[in-house]
Coordinates of C-alpha atoms in Angstrom, one line a residue:
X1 CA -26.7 0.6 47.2
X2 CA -24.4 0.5 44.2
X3 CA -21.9 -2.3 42.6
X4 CA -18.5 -1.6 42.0
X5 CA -16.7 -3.7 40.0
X6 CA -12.5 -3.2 40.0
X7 CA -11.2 -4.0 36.6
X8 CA -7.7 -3.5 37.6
X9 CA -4.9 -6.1 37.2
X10 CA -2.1 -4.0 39.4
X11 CA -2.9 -5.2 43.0
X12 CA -1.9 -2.6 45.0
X13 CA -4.3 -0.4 42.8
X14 CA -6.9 -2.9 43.5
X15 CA -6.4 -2.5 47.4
X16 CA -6.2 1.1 47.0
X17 CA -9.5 1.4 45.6
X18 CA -11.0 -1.3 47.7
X19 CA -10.3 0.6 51.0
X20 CA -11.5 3.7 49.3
X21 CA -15.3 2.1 48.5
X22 CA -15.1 0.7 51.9
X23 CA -16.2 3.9 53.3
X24 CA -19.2 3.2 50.5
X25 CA -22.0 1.6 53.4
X26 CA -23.8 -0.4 50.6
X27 CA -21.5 -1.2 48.4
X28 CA -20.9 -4.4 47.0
X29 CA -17.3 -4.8 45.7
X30 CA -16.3 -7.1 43.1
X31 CA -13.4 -7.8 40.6
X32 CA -12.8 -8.8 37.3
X33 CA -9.2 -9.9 35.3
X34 CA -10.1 -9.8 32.1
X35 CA -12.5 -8.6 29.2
X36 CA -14.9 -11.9 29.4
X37 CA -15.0 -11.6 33.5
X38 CA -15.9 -7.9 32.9
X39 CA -18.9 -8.9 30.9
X40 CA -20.1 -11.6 32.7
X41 CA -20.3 -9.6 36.1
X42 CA -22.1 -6.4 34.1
X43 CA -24.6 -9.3 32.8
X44 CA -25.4 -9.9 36.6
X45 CA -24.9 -6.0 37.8
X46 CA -25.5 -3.9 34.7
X47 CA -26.2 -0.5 36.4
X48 CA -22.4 -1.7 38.4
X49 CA -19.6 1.4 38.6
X50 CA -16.4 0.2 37.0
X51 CA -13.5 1.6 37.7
X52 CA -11.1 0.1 34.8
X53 CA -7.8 0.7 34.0
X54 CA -7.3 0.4 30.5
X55 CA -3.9 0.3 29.8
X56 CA -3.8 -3.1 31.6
X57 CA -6.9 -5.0 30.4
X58 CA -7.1 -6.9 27.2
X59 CA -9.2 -4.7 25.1
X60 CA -7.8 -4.5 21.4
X61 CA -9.1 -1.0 20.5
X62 CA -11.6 2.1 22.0
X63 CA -14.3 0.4 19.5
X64 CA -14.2 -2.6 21.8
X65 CA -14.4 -0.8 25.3
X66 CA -17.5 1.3 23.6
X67 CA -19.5 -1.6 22.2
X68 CA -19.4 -3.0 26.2
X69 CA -20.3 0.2 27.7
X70 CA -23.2 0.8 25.0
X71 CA -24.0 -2.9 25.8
X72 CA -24.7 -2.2 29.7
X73 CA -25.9 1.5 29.1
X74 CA -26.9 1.5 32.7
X75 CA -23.4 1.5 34.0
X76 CA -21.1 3.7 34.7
X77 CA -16.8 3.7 33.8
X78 CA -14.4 5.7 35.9
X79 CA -11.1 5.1 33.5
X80 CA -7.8 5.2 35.9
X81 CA -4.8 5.0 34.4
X82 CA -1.1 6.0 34.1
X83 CA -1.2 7.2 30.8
X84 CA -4.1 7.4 28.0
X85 CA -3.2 8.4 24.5
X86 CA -4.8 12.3 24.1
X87 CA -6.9 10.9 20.9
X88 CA -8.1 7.9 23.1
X89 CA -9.2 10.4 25.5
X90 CA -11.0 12.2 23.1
X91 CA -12.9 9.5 21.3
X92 CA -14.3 7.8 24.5
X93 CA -15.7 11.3 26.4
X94 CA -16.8 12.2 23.4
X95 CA -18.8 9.2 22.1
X96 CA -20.1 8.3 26.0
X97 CA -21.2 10.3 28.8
X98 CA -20.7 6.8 31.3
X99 CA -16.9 7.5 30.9
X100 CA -15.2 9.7 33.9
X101 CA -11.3 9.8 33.7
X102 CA -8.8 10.2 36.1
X103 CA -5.0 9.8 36.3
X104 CA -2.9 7.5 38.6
X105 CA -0.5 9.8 39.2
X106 CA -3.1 12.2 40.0
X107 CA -4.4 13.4 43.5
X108 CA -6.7 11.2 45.2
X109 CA -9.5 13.9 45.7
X110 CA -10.1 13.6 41.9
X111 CA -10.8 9.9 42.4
X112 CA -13.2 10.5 45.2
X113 CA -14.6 13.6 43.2
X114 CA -15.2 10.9 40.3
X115 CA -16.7 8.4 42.5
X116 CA -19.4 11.3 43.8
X117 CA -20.2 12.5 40.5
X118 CA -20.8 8.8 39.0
X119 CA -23.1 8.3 42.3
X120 CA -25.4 11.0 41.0
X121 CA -24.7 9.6 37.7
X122 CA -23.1 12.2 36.5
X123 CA -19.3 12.7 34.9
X124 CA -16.1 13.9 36.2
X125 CA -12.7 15.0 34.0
X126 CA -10.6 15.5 36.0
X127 CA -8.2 18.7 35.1
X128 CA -5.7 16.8 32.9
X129 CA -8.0 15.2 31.4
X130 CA -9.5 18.3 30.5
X131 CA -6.3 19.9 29.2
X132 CA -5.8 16.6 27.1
X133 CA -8.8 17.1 25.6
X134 CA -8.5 20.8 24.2
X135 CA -5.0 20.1 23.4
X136 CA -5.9 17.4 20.9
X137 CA -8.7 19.3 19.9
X138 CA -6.1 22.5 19.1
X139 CA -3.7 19.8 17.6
X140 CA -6.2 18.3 15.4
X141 CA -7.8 22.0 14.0
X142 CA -3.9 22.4 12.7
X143 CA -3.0 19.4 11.5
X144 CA -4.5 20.1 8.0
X145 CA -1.2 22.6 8.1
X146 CA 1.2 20.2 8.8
X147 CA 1.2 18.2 5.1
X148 CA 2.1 19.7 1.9
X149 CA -0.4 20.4 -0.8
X150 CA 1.1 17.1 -2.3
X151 CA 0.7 15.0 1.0
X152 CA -2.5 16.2 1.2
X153 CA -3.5 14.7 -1.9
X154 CA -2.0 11.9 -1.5
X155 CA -3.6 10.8 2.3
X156 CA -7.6 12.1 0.3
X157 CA -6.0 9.0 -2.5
X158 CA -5.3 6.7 0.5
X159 CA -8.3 7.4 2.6
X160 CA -10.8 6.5 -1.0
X161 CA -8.3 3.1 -0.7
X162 CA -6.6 3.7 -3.9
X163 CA -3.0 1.6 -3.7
X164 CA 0.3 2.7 -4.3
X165 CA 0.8 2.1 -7.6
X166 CA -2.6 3.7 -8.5
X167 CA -1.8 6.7 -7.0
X168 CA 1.4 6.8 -8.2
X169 CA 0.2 6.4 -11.8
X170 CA -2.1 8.9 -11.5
X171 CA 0.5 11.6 -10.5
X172 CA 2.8 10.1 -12.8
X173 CA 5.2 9.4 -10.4
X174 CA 7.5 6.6 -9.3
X175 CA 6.3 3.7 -6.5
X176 CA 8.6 5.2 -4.7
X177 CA 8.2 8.9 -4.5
X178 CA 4.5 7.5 -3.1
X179 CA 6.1 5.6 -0.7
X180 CA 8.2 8.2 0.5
X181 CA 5.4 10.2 1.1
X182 CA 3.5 8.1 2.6
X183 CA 6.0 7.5 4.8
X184 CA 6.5 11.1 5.6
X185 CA 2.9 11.7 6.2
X186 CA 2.6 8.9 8.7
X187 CA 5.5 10.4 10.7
X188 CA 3.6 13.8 10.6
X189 CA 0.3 12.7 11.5
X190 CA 1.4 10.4 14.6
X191 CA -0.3 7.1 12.4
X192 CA 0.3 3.7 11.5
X193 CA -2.3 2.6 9.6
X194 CA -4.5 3.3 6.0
X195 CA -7.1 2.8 8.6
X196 CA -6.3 6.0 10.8
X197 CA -5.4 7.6 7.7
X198 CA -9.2 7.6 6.7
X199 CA -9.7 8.9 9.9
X200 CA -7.7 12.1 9.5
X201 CA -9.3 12.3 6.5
X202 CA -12.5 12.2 7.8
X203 CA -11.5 14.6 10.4
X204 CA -9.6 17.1 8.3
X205 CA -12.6 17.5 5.6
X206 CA -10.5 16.0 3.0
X207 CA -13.1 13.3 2.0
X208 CA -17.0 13.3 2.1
X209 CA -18.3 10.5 4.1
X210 CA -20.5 9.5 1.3
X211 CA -17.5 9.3 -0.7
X212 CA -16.2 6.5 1.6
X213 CA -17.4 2.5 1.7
X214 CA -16.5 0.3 3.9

């Protein structure tokens, strides 16, 4: 017999996925709103199958959705949702094998597919997901290519958390030159933050990893 627990606030998901188990003999169905209800039902059925849809729970980042699954490492995540970012999707499969992911708008023989493979305890990508996947991986094997020799510099300066006006003192250049190329990086890259920039960074080869505190 295995627990399910829906972690779904759209209710005609919910529904959907409830008549779906039914056909489960066994199973024990349960749902959960947000983040702390989540927790405190894995605390009583920590081997549970959740079946969450990101998008609309409250997690603030990845990080916090892999800290919970690494907390209960006996369950296991089916991730349904309309739309995951390609790097989300990468980060999650690849840090966790409890993670299966499926798409909403997909058909729902991937969903039962998923729910077989996490019976055996085992994953399931569905073929988008898939596709996602090697896509971002392509993406990210060019992206060095994207910035200029000068960009490049200058995210390798942002990533060791030197400031504007350092960097722009060392290249004896104006605050704003920096800025604008900063700026122009962020566009290219898809970013928002220093933080993903030391990401890339990280990614692309451009820093060490010893050569970074935190």
């Amino acid at each position: 017999m295995r627990n399910y627990i829906i972690a779904d606030n759209q209710e005609l998901t919910r529904f959907a996925l409830e008549s779906l188990l039914q056909t489960d003999e066994g199973a024990t169905v349960y749902r959960a709103f947000d983040r702390a209800g989540l927790v405190a039902l894995l605390k009583e059925h920590e081997s549970a199958v959740v079946l969450l849809d990101y998008t609309l729970f409250d997690f603030a980042d990845e990080d916090q959705l892999l800290i919970i699954a690494e907390r209960f490492s006996l369950s296991d995540w089916i991730l349904i949702s309309d739309d995951l970012t390609p790097q989300f999707i990468r980060r999650v499969v690849y840090s966790s094998h409890q993670f299966s992911v499926v798409f909403k708008d997909g058909p729902l023989s991937e969903v039962r597919e998923a729910l077989t493979a996490v019976s055996r305890h085992t994953r399931y990508l569905s073929q988008r997901a898939l596709e996602t996947i090697i896509t971002q991986q392509q993406h990210e094997d060019e992206a060095p290519s994207i910035l200029t020799q000068t960009e490049t510099e200058i995210v390798k300066a942002i990533a060791l958390g030197k400031t504007t006006k350092e960097i722009a003192a060392e290249r004896f250049s104006s605050i704003h030159t920096v800025t604008t190329h900063r700026k122009n990086i962020f566009r290219k890259l898809g970013i928002n933050t220093a933080h993903e920039a030391v990401k890339y960074a990280l990614r692309a080869g451009l820093i060490d990893p010893s050569e970074f505190y935190i």
